[in-house]
Amino acid sequence: MTGNPLSAFEAYRKKSRRRQKLCFGEDIHGELIEVVRSSLSMLEPLERKRLTSRVSGKSYFEFVSGESASRCVNEDLFDGDQEAVIGGLRQILSGSTKGMDASRVARVLYTAAISFCAVVDLLKKGDQKTPGTFFEYLCAPVLRSFFQVDPVQALDVLNLDLNTRLPTDLVFDLGAKKPKFHVPVKTSTRERIIQVFAHQRVLDGAYGTGRFLGMPIVLTETKTDGRTKEVTEICLPDQWMLYHLHIATFWRVVYFDLPTAYGRLRTEFPPVPVIGIGEFLSPGGPLEEIVARHGSAS
Amino acid sequence: MTGNPLSAFEAYRKKSRRRQKLCFGEDIHGELIEVVRSSLSMLEPLERKRLTSRVSGKSYFEFVSGESASRCVNEDLFDGDQEAVIGGLRQILSGSTKGMDASRVARVLYTAAISFCAVVDLLKKGDQKTPGTFFEYLCAPVLRSFFQVDPVQALDVLNLDLNTRLPTDLVFDLGAKKPKFHVPVKTSTRERIIQVFAHQRVLDGAYGTGRFLGMPIVLTETKTDGRTKEVTEICLPDQWMLYHLHIATFWRVVYFDLPTAYGRLRTEFPPVPVIGIGEFLSPGGPLEEIVARHGSAS
């Protein structure tokens, strides 16, 4: 017996916010898991309608409920086995992916993310904000488990006579002389990616290049044409390269559903290090490596 | 006898677009003037409801028609005299503000801009795109008249093996060894201003600093609270300063309704050159001066 995903998310949000601070420790894992579980339960009996994919090598479907349809869902990344997803999510939230391969990590996290987003599409047509907030509230506790420190959302800037606070996306600060991670979280970026590069540039300028490791996390760049029901990926690789050359560079760009055109940027020169969430978080991946080298915050 | 402002704008748009190029020469001035004239005619008989202004020294009202209300309108900048506005607009579109003072230029252009936007608010509730497009289609022919060259919306970038086109806002290129003006046009910026700074940074990086004079044009930063009907200005002067210090600098930032907090940035150090449209375009202002010094494109 599970409840309504939207009210489950409200309960989760409420518990995470304490005195203007976001706390994503173990005590909220139960609420997060309840959001995912209730979403999967709601989607389980629904019709899945195959979409025409214009993305080479990827298949997509949408959930249909009466007149409503969800956003497109990647067939290979969606895991319909509720217990497998919940079990995997529990383990990832423990701060370890031991014994999981990249593909399993990717499927668990993609399924958790897309299921609640699909529920919102079906229940609150046109609401873009709630899926965006949820995606941030999914990524934050996962990263918190690996970094062992709560994120902050604003940084003090003291620049001679200018003393202000710079609002940021999530920032995980492992402590003095350890890496600080700047983590913008977006369900998609399109042309708005330039904001993310610019934000990184301000951090590089204000604190020194290399102090903050930029690590945007993005769900997908897919778009479903409302009329033809064709799925495409909106990618601007040449513009990314210009931004990478002229604005700032990221430590990693992490995708839940890695777009083909951005995946290629990693092998070109100069490389833009775009990577899938599975490879990023799985044993031997970049996150494990950097935490092992520099130590987590605790 | 005037027609519907929305269809007048459609006719204007259609005539301006030729083979994927925007042309804003004399032949479209009649269509633009018709948009403004029909908007003023539609607004003329409507009730003006005074709003509670939380902006020191400025008063605002909204147009009311049945259940609908327009965005807020600056009382001092709105000129209800239709013939004065049309006459002033005709002169400005001739590429000269001779005999006009800053206050008259500001009133003519603000009235022209806000009147069509108010009409859209009343006729197509929630449509943000059409006012934004119109504002661009008002600024472009005005600047074209002073620069004597049509704008382009993309630039070739050749960076060793990277050969691509960079989409831009309006760019007016006066020719070899003359200034090129990069003109983002926005009805308001809020936190999205970082995009504008970042775009300027890419131009500085790709072509060399100083080659493109950045000159964003913004209508206003006002916001009306839907419930209390209070008008405030959403300004982030400390963040602008960080962007100015760390991302890029603009030649001028031009406001139709200059926000108090940004007007002050011009007198601080290092100055961010924010200026009202009246002062910018009137005799002896920065635009006349730079065109006189470097010559227009013709």
Coordinates of C-alpha atoms in Angstrom, one line a residue:
Chain A
M1 CA 0.0 0.0 0.0
T2 CA 1.6 3.2 -1.1
G3 CA 0.4 6.8 -1.1
N4 CA 0.3 9.6 -3.6
P5 CA 3.7 10.5 -5.1
L6 CA 3.0 14.2 -5.0
S7 CA 2.2 14.3 -1.3
A8 CA 5.1 11.9 -0.6
F9 CA 7.4 14.5 -2.3
E10 CA 5.9 17.3 -0.2
A11 CA 6.6 15.4 3.0
Y12 CA 10.2 14.7 1.8
R13 CA 10.8 18.4 0.9
K14 CA 9.4 19.5 4.2
K15 CA 11.7 17.2 6.2
S16 CA 14.8 18.2 4.2
R17 CA 14.4 22.0 4.8
R18 CA 15.5 23.1 8.2
R19 CA 16.0 26.8 9.1
Q20 CA 16.7 27.8 5.5
K21 CA 19.2 25.0 5.1
L22 CA 18.9 21.8 3.1
C23 CA 19.8 18.6 4.9
F24 CA 20.1 15.4 3.0
G25 CA 21.4 13.0 5.6
E26 CA 20.2 9.4 6.3
D27 CA 17.1 10.6 8.2
I28 CA 15.4 11.6 4.9
H29 CA 16.3 8.5 2.9
G30 CA 13.0 6.8 3.8
E31 CA 11.0 9.8 2.5
L32 CA 12.9 9.8 -0.8
I33 CA 12.5 6.1 -1.3
E34 CA 8.7 6.5 -0.6
V35 CA 8.5 9.1 -3.4
V36 CA 10.2 6.6 -5.8
R37 CA 8.2 3.6 -4.7
S38 CA 4.8 5.4 -4.9
S39 CA 5.7 6.7 -8.4
L40 CA 6.7 3.3 -9.7
S41 CA 3.5 1.8 -8.2
M42 CA 1.4 4.4 -10.0
L43 CA 3.2 3.8 -13.3
E44 CA 3.2 0.0 -13.1
P45 CA -0.3 -0.7 -14.5
L46 CA -0.2 2.1 -17.2
E47 CA 0.1 1.6 -20.9
R48 CA 3.6 2.2 -22.4
K49 CA 3.3 3.6 -25.9
R50 CA 6.4 3.2 -28.1
L51 CA 7.6 6.5 -29.6
T52 CA 9.4 7.1 -32.9
S53 CA 13.0 7.6 -31.9
R54 CA 15.2 9.8 -34.1
V55 CA 18.1 9.2 -31.7
S56 CA 20.3 6.5 -33.1
G57 CA 20.6 3.4 -30.9
K58 CA 18.0 4.5 -28.3
S59 CA 14.4 3.6 -27.9
Y60 CA 11.8 5.7 -26.1
F61 CA 8.2 5.2 -24.8
E62 CA 5.7 7.3 -22.9
F63 CA 3.3 6.4 -20.2
V64 CA -0.3 7.0 -21.1
S65 CA -3.2 7.6 -18.7
G66 CA -6.5 8.6 -20.2
E67 CA -5.8 11.8 -22.2
S68 CA -2.4 12.4 -20.6
A69 CA 1.0 11.3 -21.6
S70 CA 4.3 11.5 -19.8
R71 CA 7.6 12.7 -21.1
C72 CA 9.6 10.2 -23.0
V73 CA 11.4 7.4 -21.2
N74 CA 14.5 5.6 -22.3
E75 CA 13.6 1.9 -22.7
D76 CA 17.0 0.5 -21.9
L77 CA 17.5 2.7 -18.9
F78 CA 14.0 2.1 -17.3
D79 CA 13.9 -0.8 -14.9
G80 CA 10.3 -1.9 -14.3
D81 CA 11.4 -4.2 -11.4
Q82 CA 10.4 -2.1 -8.4
E83 CA 12.2 -4.1 -5.8
A84 CA 15.4 -4.1 -7.8
V85 CA 15.2 -0.3 -8.1
I86 CA 14.5 0.3 -4.5
G87 CA 17.2 -2.1 -3.4
G88 CA 19.7 -0.5 -5.7
L89 CA 18.7 3.0 -4.5
R90 CA 19.1 2.0 -0.9
Q91 CA 22.6 0.8 -1.6
I92 CA 23.6 3.9 -3.6
L93 CA 22.2 6.1 -0.7
S94 CA 24.5 4.2 1.7
G95 CA 27.4 5.8 -0.2
S96 CA 28.7 2.7 -2.0
T97 CA 28.2 1.1 -5.4
K98 CA 30.2 -2.0 -4.5
G99 CA 29.2 -5.0 -6.6
M100 CA 27.2 -2.8 -9.0
D101 CA 28.3 -2.2 -12.5
A102 CA 27.9 1.0 -14.4
S103 CA 24.8 -0.2 -16.2
R104 CA 23.0 -1.1 -13.0
V105 CA 23.8 2.2 -11.3
A106 CA 22.6 4.0 -14.3
R107 CA 19.3 2.1 -14.5
V108 CA 18.5 2.5 -10.8
L109 CA 19.1 6.2 -10.8
Y110 CA 17.5 6.9 -14.2
T111 CA 14.4 4.9 -13.2
A112 CA 14.2 6.8 -9.8
A113 CA 14.5 10.1 -11.5
I114 CA 12.2 9.6 -14.5
S115 CA 9.4 7.8 -12.7
F116 CA 8.5 10.8 -10.4
C117 CA 8.9 13.2 -13.4
A118 CA 6.5 11.0 -15.5
V119 CA 4.0 11.1 -12.6
V120 CA 4.1 14.9 -12.5
D121 CA 3.6 15.0 -16.3
L122 CA 0.5 12.9 -15.9
L123 CA -1.0 14.5 -12.8
K124 CA 0.1 18.2 -13.2
K125 CA 0.3 18.9 -16.9
G126 CA 2.7 21.7 -17.8
D127 CA 4.4 21.7 -14.4
Q128 CA 8.2 22.0 -15.1
K129 CA 9.2 23.2 -11.7
T130 CA 8.3 20.2 -9.6
P131 CA 10.3 17.7 -11.7
G132 CA 13.3 20.0 -11.6
T133 CA 13.1 20.3 -7.8
F134 CA 12.7 16.6 -7.4
F135 CA 15.7 15.9 -9.6
E136 CA 17.8 18.2 -7.4
Y137 CA 16.4 16.4 -4.3
L138 CA 17.4 13.1 -5.8
C139 CA 20.9 14.0 -6.7
A140 CA 21.7 15.9 -3.5
P141 CA 21.3 13.0 -1.0
V142 CA 23.2 10.6 -3.3
L143 CA 26.2 13.0 -3.5
R144 CA 25.9 13.7 0.2
S145 CA 26.4 10.0 0.9
F146 CA 29.6 9.9 -1.1
F147 CA 31.0 13.3 0.1
Q148 CA 29.7 13.0 3.7
V149 CA 28.8 16.7 3.9
D150 CA 25.6 18.6 3.3
P151 CA 25.5 21.0 0.4
V152 CA 25.3 24.8 0.7
Q153 CA 23.5 27.1 -1.7
A154 CA 25.3 30.4 -1.3
L155 CA 28.9 31.4 -0.9
D156 CA 30.4 34.4 0.9
V157 CA 32.4 36.6 -1.5
L158 CA 34.8 39.2 -0.1
N159 CA 36.4 41.1 -2.9
L160 CA 38.0 44.1 -1.3
D161 CA 35.1 46.5 -0.6
L162 CA 32.5 44.2 -2.1
N163 CA 31.2 41.9 0.5
T164 CA 28.2 39.8 -0.7
R165 CA 26.8 36.4 -1.0
L166 CA 26.8 34.6 -4.3
P167 CA 23.8 32.2 -4.8
T168 CA 24.9 28.9 -6.3
D169 CA 23.5 25.6 -7.2
L170 CA 24.6 22.9 -4.8
V171 CA 28.1 23.2 -3.5
F172 CA 29.8 20.4 -1.5
D173 CA 32.8 21.6 0.4
L174 CA 35.1 18.8 1.6
G175 CA 37.0 21.3 3.8
A176 CA 40.3 23.2 3.8
K177 CA 42.7 22.2 1.0
K178 CA 40.2 19.6 -0.3
P179 CA 38.1 19.8 -3.4
K180 CA 34.9 21.9 -3.4
F181 CA 32.3 20.6 -5.9
H182 CA 30.0 23.0 -7.8
V183 CA 27.0 21.0 -8.8
P184 CA 24.3 22.6 -11.0
V185 CA 21.4 20.2 -11.4
K186 CA 19.1 20.5 -14.4
T187 CA 16.5 18.2 -16.0
S188 CA 17.8 19.6 -19.4
T189 CA 20.0 22.5 -20.5
R190 CA 19.5 23.4 -24.2
E191 CA 20.9 26.9 -24.8
R192 CA 20.7 27.6 -21.0
I193 CA 23.9 25.7 -20.6
I194 CA 25.8 29.0 -21.0
Q195 CA 24.5 30.1 -17.5
V196 CA 26.2 27.0 -16.0
F197 CA 29.5 27.8 -17.7
A198 CA 29.3 31.5 -16.6
H199 CA 28.6 30.5 -13.0
Q200 CA 31.7 28.4 -13.0
R201 CA 33.7 31.3 -14.4
V202 CA 32.6 33.5 -11.5
L203 CA 33.7 30.9 -9.0
D204 CA 37.0 30.5 -10.9
G205 CA 37.5 34.3 -10.8
A206 CA 36.4 34.9 -7.3
Y207 CA 38.2 32.0 -5.6
G208 CA 40.9 31.0 -8.1
T209 CA 40.8 28.5 -11.0
G210 CA 40.7 24.9 -9.8
R211 CA 39.3 25.6 -6.3
F212 CA 35.8 24.5 -7.4
L213 CA 35.4 21.4 -9.5
G214 CA 32.4 22.1 -11.8
M215 CA 30.2 19.1 -12.1
P216 CA 26.8 19.8 -13.7
I217 CA 24.3 16.9 -13.5
V218 CA 21.7 16.7 -16.2
L219 CA 18.8 14.2 -16.7
T220 CA 18.4 14.3 -20.5
E221 CA 18.3 16.5 -23.6
T222 CA 15.5 14.6 -25.3
K223 CA 12.5 16.4 -26.7
T224 CA 9.2 14.8 -27.9
D225 CA 7.4 16.5 -30.8
G226 CA 3.9 17.0 -29.6
R227 CA 2.3 16.3 -33.0
T228 CA 4.6 13.7 -34.6
K229 CA 5.6 12.0 -31.3
E230 CA 9.2 11.8 -32.5
V231 CA 11.9 11.9 -30.0
T232 CA 15.1 13.9 -30.7
E233 CA 18.0 15.1 -28.7
I234 CA 18.6 18.9 -28.6
C235 CA 22.4 19.2 -28.6
L236 CA 24.8 22.1 -29.4
P237 CA 28.2 20.5 -29.3
D238 CA 30.0 23.3 -31.3
Q239 CA 28.6 25.9 -28.9
W240 CA 29.7 23.8 -25.9
M241 CA 33.2 23.8 -27.3
L242 CA 33.2 27.6 -27.7
Y243 CA 32.0 27.9 -24.1
H244 CA 34.6 25.4 -22.9
L245 CA 37.3 27.3 -24.7
H246 CA 36.2 30.8 -23.8
I247 CA 34.2 30.8 -20.5
A248 CA 35.2 27.9 -18.2
T249 CA 35.9 24.2 -18.0
F250 CA 34.1 21.6 -16.0
W251 CA 35.6 18.7 -14.0
R252 CA 32.8 16.4 -15.3
V253 CA 29.4 16.8 -17.0
V254 CA 27.2 14.0 -15.7
Y255 CA 24.2 12.8 -17.7
F256 CA 21.5 10.3 -16.5
D257 CA 20.6 9.7 -20.2
L258 CA 23.9 10.6 -22.0
P259 CA 23.2 12.3 -25.4
T260 CA 25.1 10.8 -28.3
A261 CA 26.5 14.1 -29.5
Y262 CA 27.8 15.1 -26.1
G263 CA 29.2 11.7 -25.3
R264 CA 31.5 12.1 -28.3
L265 CA 33.0 15.4 -26.9
R266 CA 35.0 13.4 -24.4
T267 CA 37.1 11.8 -27.1
E268 CA 37.7 14.9 -29.1
F269 CA 40.5 17.5 -28.4
P270 CA 40.3 19.5 -26.2
P271 CA 38.1 17.0 -24.5
V272 CA 34.9 18.1 -22.7
P273 CA 34.6 15.4 -20.0
V274 CA 30.9 14.3 -20.5
I275 CA 30.1 11.0 -18.8
G276 CA 27.0 8.9 -17.9
I277 CA 25.9 8.7 -14.2
G278 CA 26.6 4.9 -14.1
E279 CA 30.2 5.1 -15.1
F280 CA 30.6 8.2 -12.9
L281 CA 29.4 6.5 -9.7
S282 CA 30.3 2.9 -10.2
P283 CA 33.4 1.3 -8.5
G284 CA 36.6 2.7 -10.0
G285 CA 34.8 5.7 -11.4
P286 CA 35.9 9.3 -11.1
L287 CA 33.9 10.0 -7.9
E288 CA 35.3 7.1 -6.0
E289 CA 38.7 8.0 -7.2
I290 CA 38.7 11.6 -6.1
V291 CA 37.1 10.9 -2.8
A292 CA 39.8 8.2 -2.2
R293 CA 42.6 10.6 -3.2
H294 CA 41.5 13.7 -1.3
G295 CA 39.3 12.1 1.4
S296 CA 35.7 12.8 2.1
A297 CA 34.7 15.7 4.4
S298 CA 34.3 13.6 7.5
Chain B
M1 CA -9.8 53.8 -37.9
T2 CA -7.1 51.4 -36.8
G3 CA -7.0 47.6 -36.8
N4 CA -6.1 44.9 -34.3
P5 CA -2.6 45.4 -32.8
L6 CA -1.9 41.6 -32.9
S7 CA -2.6 41.3 -36.6
A8 CA -0.7 44.6 -37.2
F9 CA 2.3 43.0 -35.5
E10 CA 2.0 39.8 -37.6
A11 CA 2.0 41.9 -40.8
Y12 CA 5.1 43.8 -39.5
R13 CA 6.9 40.6 -38.6
K14 CA 6.1 39.1 -42.0
K15 CA 7.4 42.0 -43.9
S16 CA 10.7 42.2 -41.8
R17 CA 11.7 38.6 -42.4
R18 CA 13.2 38.0 -45.8
R19 CA 15.0 34.8 -46.7
Q20 CA 16.0 34.0 -43.1
K21 CA 17.3 37.6 -42.7
L22 CA 15.8 40.4 -40.7
C23 CA 15.5 43.7 -42.5
F24 CA 14.6 46.8 -40.6
G25 CA 14.9 49.6 -43.2
E26 CA 12.5 52.4 -43.9
D27 CA 10.1 50.2 -45.8
I28 CA 8.9 48.6 -42.5
H29 CA 8.5 51.9 -40.5
G30 CA 4.9 52.2 -41.6
E31 CA 4.0 48.7 -40.3
L32 CA 5.8 49.4 -37.0
I33 CA 4.0 52.7 -36.5
E34 CA 0.7 50.9 -37.2
V35 CA 1.4 48.5 -34.3
V36 CA 2.0 51.3 -31.9
R37 CA -0.9 53.4 -33.2
S38 CA -3.4 50.6 -32.9
S39 CA -2.1 49.6 -29.4
L40 CA -2.5 53.2 -28.2
S41 CA -6.0 53.4 -29.7
M42 CA -7.0 50.2 -28.0
L43 CA -5.7 51.3 -24.6
E44 CA -7.0 54.9 -24.8
P45 CA -10.5 54.3 -23.5
L46 CA -9.5 51.7 -20.8
E47 CA -9.4 52.3 -17.1
R48 CA -6.0 53.0 -15.5
K49 CA -5.8 51.6 -12.0
R50 CA -3.1 53.1 -9.8
L51 CA -0.8 50.4 -8.2
T52 CA 1.0 50.6 -4.9
S53 CA 4.6 51.4 -5.9
R54 CA 7.4 50.1 -3.6
V55 CA 9.9 51.8 -6.0
S56 CA 11.0 55.1 -4.5
G57 CA 10.1 58.1 -6.7
K58 CA 8.2 56.1 -9.3
S59 CA 4.4 55.6 -9.8
Y60 CA 2.8 52.8 -11.7
F61 CA -0.6 51.9 -13.0
E62 CA -2.2 49.0 -14.9
F63 CA -4.7 49.1 -17.7
V64 CA -7.9 47.2 -16.8
S65 CA -10.3 45.6 -19.3
G66 CA -13.0 43.4 -17.8
E67 CA -11.3 40.7 -15.8
S68 CA -7.9 41.3 -17.4
A69 CA -5.1 43.6 -16.3
S70 CA -1.9 44.7 -18.1
R71 CA 1.6 44.7 -16.7
C72 CA 2.5 47.8 -14.7
V73 CA 3.1 51.0 -16.6
N74 CA 5.4 53.8 -15.4
E75 CA 3.2 56.9 -15.0
D76 CA 5.9 59.5 -15.7
L77 CA 7.2 57.6 -18.8
F78 CA 3.8 56.9 -20.4
D79 CA 2.6 59.5 -22.8
G80 CA -1.1 59.3 -23.5
D81 CA -0.9 61.8 -26.4
Q82 CA -1.0 59.5 -29.4
E83 CA 0.0 62.1 -32.0
A84 CA 3.0 63.2 -29.9
V85 CA 4.2 59.6 -29.6
I86 CA 3.7 58.8 -33.3
G87 CA 5.4 62.0 -34.3
G88 CA 8.3 61.4 -32.0
L89 CA 8.7 57.8 -33.1
R90 CA 8.7 58.9 -36.7
Q91 CA 11.5 61.3 -36.0
I92 CA 13.6 58.8 -34.0
L93 CA 13.1 56.3 -36.8
S94 CA 14.6 58.9 -39.2
G95 CA 17.8 58.4 -37.3
S96 CA 17.8 61.8 -35.5
T97 CA 16.7 63.1 -32.1
K98 CA 17.6 66.7 -33.0
G99 CA 15.5 69.1 -30.9
M100 CA 14.3 66.3 -28.6
D101 CA 15.5 66.2 -25.0
A102 CA 16.3 62.9 -23.1
S103 CA 12.9 63.0 -21.3
R104 CA 11.0 63.2 -24.6
V105 CA 13.0 60.5 -26.3
A106 CA 12.5 58.2 -23.2
R107 CA 8.7 58.9 -23.1
V108 CA 8.2 58.2 -26.8
L109 CA 10.1 55.0 -26.8
Y110 CA 8.8 53.7 -23.5
T111 CA 5.2 54.4 -24.5
A112 CA 5.7 52.7 -27.9
A113 CA 7.2 49.6 -26.2
I114 CA 4.9 49.3 -23.2
S115 CA 1.6 49.9 -25.1
F116 CA 1.9 46.8 -27.3
C117 CA 3.1 44.7 -24.4
A118 CA 0.1 45.9 -22.4
V119 CA -2.2 44.9 -25.3
V120 CA -0.8 41.4 -25.4
D121 CA -1.3 41.1 -21.6
L122 CA -4.9 42.0 -22.0
L123 CA -5.6 39.9 -25.1
K124 CA -3.3 36.9 -24.6
K125 CA -2.9 36.3 -20.9
G126 CA 0.4 34.6 -20.1
D127 CA 2.0 35.1 -23.4
Q128 CA 5.6 36.3 -22.6
K129 CA 7.0 35.5 -26.0
T130 CA 5.1 38.0 -28.2
P131 CA 6.0 41.1 -26.0
G132 CA 9.7 40.0 -26.1
T133 CA 9.7 39.6 -29.9
F134 CA 8.0 43.0 -30.3
F135 CA 10.5 44.7 -28.1
E136 CA 13.3 43.4 -30.2
Y137 CA 11.4 44.5 -33.4
L138 CA 11.1 48.0 -31.9
C139 CA 14.7 48.4 -30.9
A140 CA 16.1 46.9 -34.1
P141 CA 14.8 49.5 -36.6
V142 CA 15.6 52.4 -34.2
L143 CA 19.2 51.3 -34.0
R144 CA 19.3 50.5 -37.7
S145 CA 18.4 54.1 -38.4
F146 CA 21.4 55.3 -36.4
F147 CA 23.9 52.7 -37.5
Q148 CA 22.6 52.5 -41.1
V149 CA 23.1 48.8 -41.3
D150 CA 20.8 45.8 -40.8
P151 CA 21.6 43.5 -37.9
V152 CA 22.8 39.9 -38.2
Q153 CA 21.9 37.1 -35.8
A154 CA 24.8 34.7 -36.1
L155 CA 28.5 35.1 -36.5
D156 CA 31.1 32.9 -38.2
V157 CA 33.7 31.5 -35.8
L158 CA 36.8 30.0 -37.2
N159 CA 39.0 28.8 -34.3
L160 CA 41.7 26.5 -35.9
D161 CA 39.8 23.3 -36.7
L162 CA 36.5 24.5 -35.1
N163 CA 34.5 26.2 -37.9
T164 CA 31.0 27.0 -36.7
R165 CA 28.3 29.7 -36.4
L166 CA 27.7 31.4 -33.1
P167 CA 24.0 32.5 -32.7
T168 CA 23.8 35.9 -31.2
D169 CA 21.3 38.5 -30.3
L170 CA 21.3 41.5 -32.7
V171 CA 24.8 42.4 -34.0
F172 CA 25.3 45.7 -35.9
D173 CA 28.6 45.6 -37.7
L174 CA 29.7 49.1 -38.9
G175 CA 32.5 47.5 -41.0
A176 CA 36.2 46.9 -41.0
K177 CA 38.1 48.7 -38.2
K178 CA 34.8 50.2 -37.0
P179 CA 32.8 49.2 -33.9
K180 CA 30.6 46.1 -33.9
F181 CA 27.7 46.4 -31.5
H182 CA 26.4 43.3 -29.6
V183 CA 22.8 44.1 -28.6
P184 CA 20.9 41.5 -26.5
V185 CA 17.3 42.8 -26.2
K186 CA 15.2 41.7 -23.2
T187 CA 12.0 42.8 -21.6
S188 CA 13.5 42.0 -18.2
T189 CA 16.6 40.1 -17.1
R190 CA 16.4 39.1 -13.4
E191 CA 19.0 36.3 -12.8
R192 CA 19.1 35.6 -16.5
I193 CA 21.5 38.5 -17.0
I194 CA 24.4 36.1 -16.4
Q195 CA 23.7 34.7 -19.9
V196 CA 24.2 38.2 -21.4
F197 CA 27.5 38.6 -19.6
A198 CA 28.6 35.1 -20.8
H199 CA 27.7 35.7 -24.4
Q200 CA 29.8 38.9 -24.3
R201 CA 32.7 36.9 -22.9
V202 CA 32.5 34.4 -25.8
L203 CA 32.7 37.3 -28.3
D204 CA 35.6 38.8 -26.4
G205 CA 37.4 35.5 -26.4
A206 CA 36.6 34.5 -30.0
Y207 CA 37.3 37.9 -31.6
G208 CA 39.4 39.8 -29.1
T209 CA 38.3 42.0 -26.2
G210 CA 37.0 45.4 -27.4
R211 CA 36.0 44.3 -30.9
F212 CA 32.3 44.0 -29.9
L213 CA 30.8 46.7 -27.8
G214 CA 28.2 45.0 -25.6
M215 CA 25.0 47.0 -25.3
P216 CA 22.1 45.1 -23.7
I217 CA 18.8 46.9 -24.0
V218 CA 16.2 46.1 -21.3
L219 CA 12.6 47.4 -20.9
T220 CA 12.2 47.2 -17.1
E221 CA 12.9 45.1 -14.0
T222 CA 9.5 45.8 -12.4
K223 CA 7.3 43.0 -11.0
T224 CA 3.7 43.3 -9.9
D225 CA 2.7 41.0 -7.0
G226 CA -0.5 39.3 -8.3
R227 CA -2.2 39.4 -4.9
T228 CA -1.1 42.7 -3.2
K229 CA -0.8 44.6 -6.5
E230 CA 2.5 46.1 -5.2
V231 CA 5.2 47.0 -7.8
T232 CA 8.8 46.3 -7.0
E233 CA 12.0 46.2 -8.9
I234 CA 14.0 43.0 -8.9
C235 CA 17.6 44.0 -8.9
L236 CA 20.8 42.2 -8.1
P237 CA 23.5 44.9 -8.1
D238 CA 26.1 43.0 -6.1
Q239 CA 25.8 40.1 -8.5
W240 CA 26.1 42.4 -11.5
M241 CA 29.3 43.7 -10.0
L242 CA 30.7 40.1 -9.7
Y243 CA 29.7 39.4 -13.3
H244 CA 31.3 42.7 -14.4
L245 CA 34.5 41.9 -12.5
H246 CA 34.8 38.2 -13.5
I247 CA 32.9 37.6 -16.8
A248 CA 32.8 40.5 -19.1
T249 CA 32.2 44.3 -19.3
F250 CA 29.6 46.1 -21.4
W251 CA 29.9 49.3 -23.3
R252 CA 26.5 50.5 -22.0
V253 CA 23.5 48.8 -20.5
V254 CA 20.4 50.7 -21.7
Y255 CA 17.1 50.7 -19.9
F256 CA 13.7 52.0 -21.0
D257 CA 12.6 52.2 -17.4
L258 CA 15.9 52.6 -15.5
P259 CA 15.9 50.7 -12.2
T260 CA 17.0 52.8 -9.3
A261 CA 19.5 50.2 -8.0
Y262 CA 21.2 49.8 -11.4
G263 CA 21.2 53.5 -12.1
R264 CA 23.5 53.9 -9.1
L265 CA 26.1 51.4 -10.5
R266 CA 27.3 54.0 -12.9
T267 CA 28.6 56.3 -10.2
E268 CA 30.3 53.5 -8.2
F269 CA 33.8 52.1 -8.8
P270 CA 34.4 50.3 -11.0
P271 CA 31.5 51.8 -12.8
V272 CA 28.9 49.6 -14.6
P273 CA 27.7 52.0 -17.3
V274 CA 23.9 51.7 -16.9
I275 CA 21.9 54.4 -18.7
G276 CA 18.3 55.4 -19.6
I277 CA 17.3 55.1 -23.3
G278 CA 16.5 58.9 -23.4
E279 CA 20.0 60.0 -22.4
F280 CA 21.5 57.3 -24.5
L281 CA 19.8 58.4 -27.8
S282 CA 19.3 62.1 -27.3
P283 CA 21.6 64.8 -28.9
G284 CA 25.1 64.6 -27.4
G285 CA 24.5 61.2 -25.9
P286 CA 26.8 58.1 -26.2
L287 CA 25.3 56.8 -29.4
E288 CA 25.5 60.1 -31.3
E289 CA 29.1 60.5 -30.1
I290 CA 30.4 57.0 -31.1
V291 CA 28.7 57.2 -34.5
A292 CA 30.2 60.7 -35.1
R293 CA 33.7 59.5 -34.0
H294 CA 33.8 56.2 -36.0
G295 CA 31.3 56.8 -38.7
S296 CA 28.1 54.9 -39.5
A297 CA 28.3 51.9 -41.7
S298 CA 27.2 53.7 -44.9

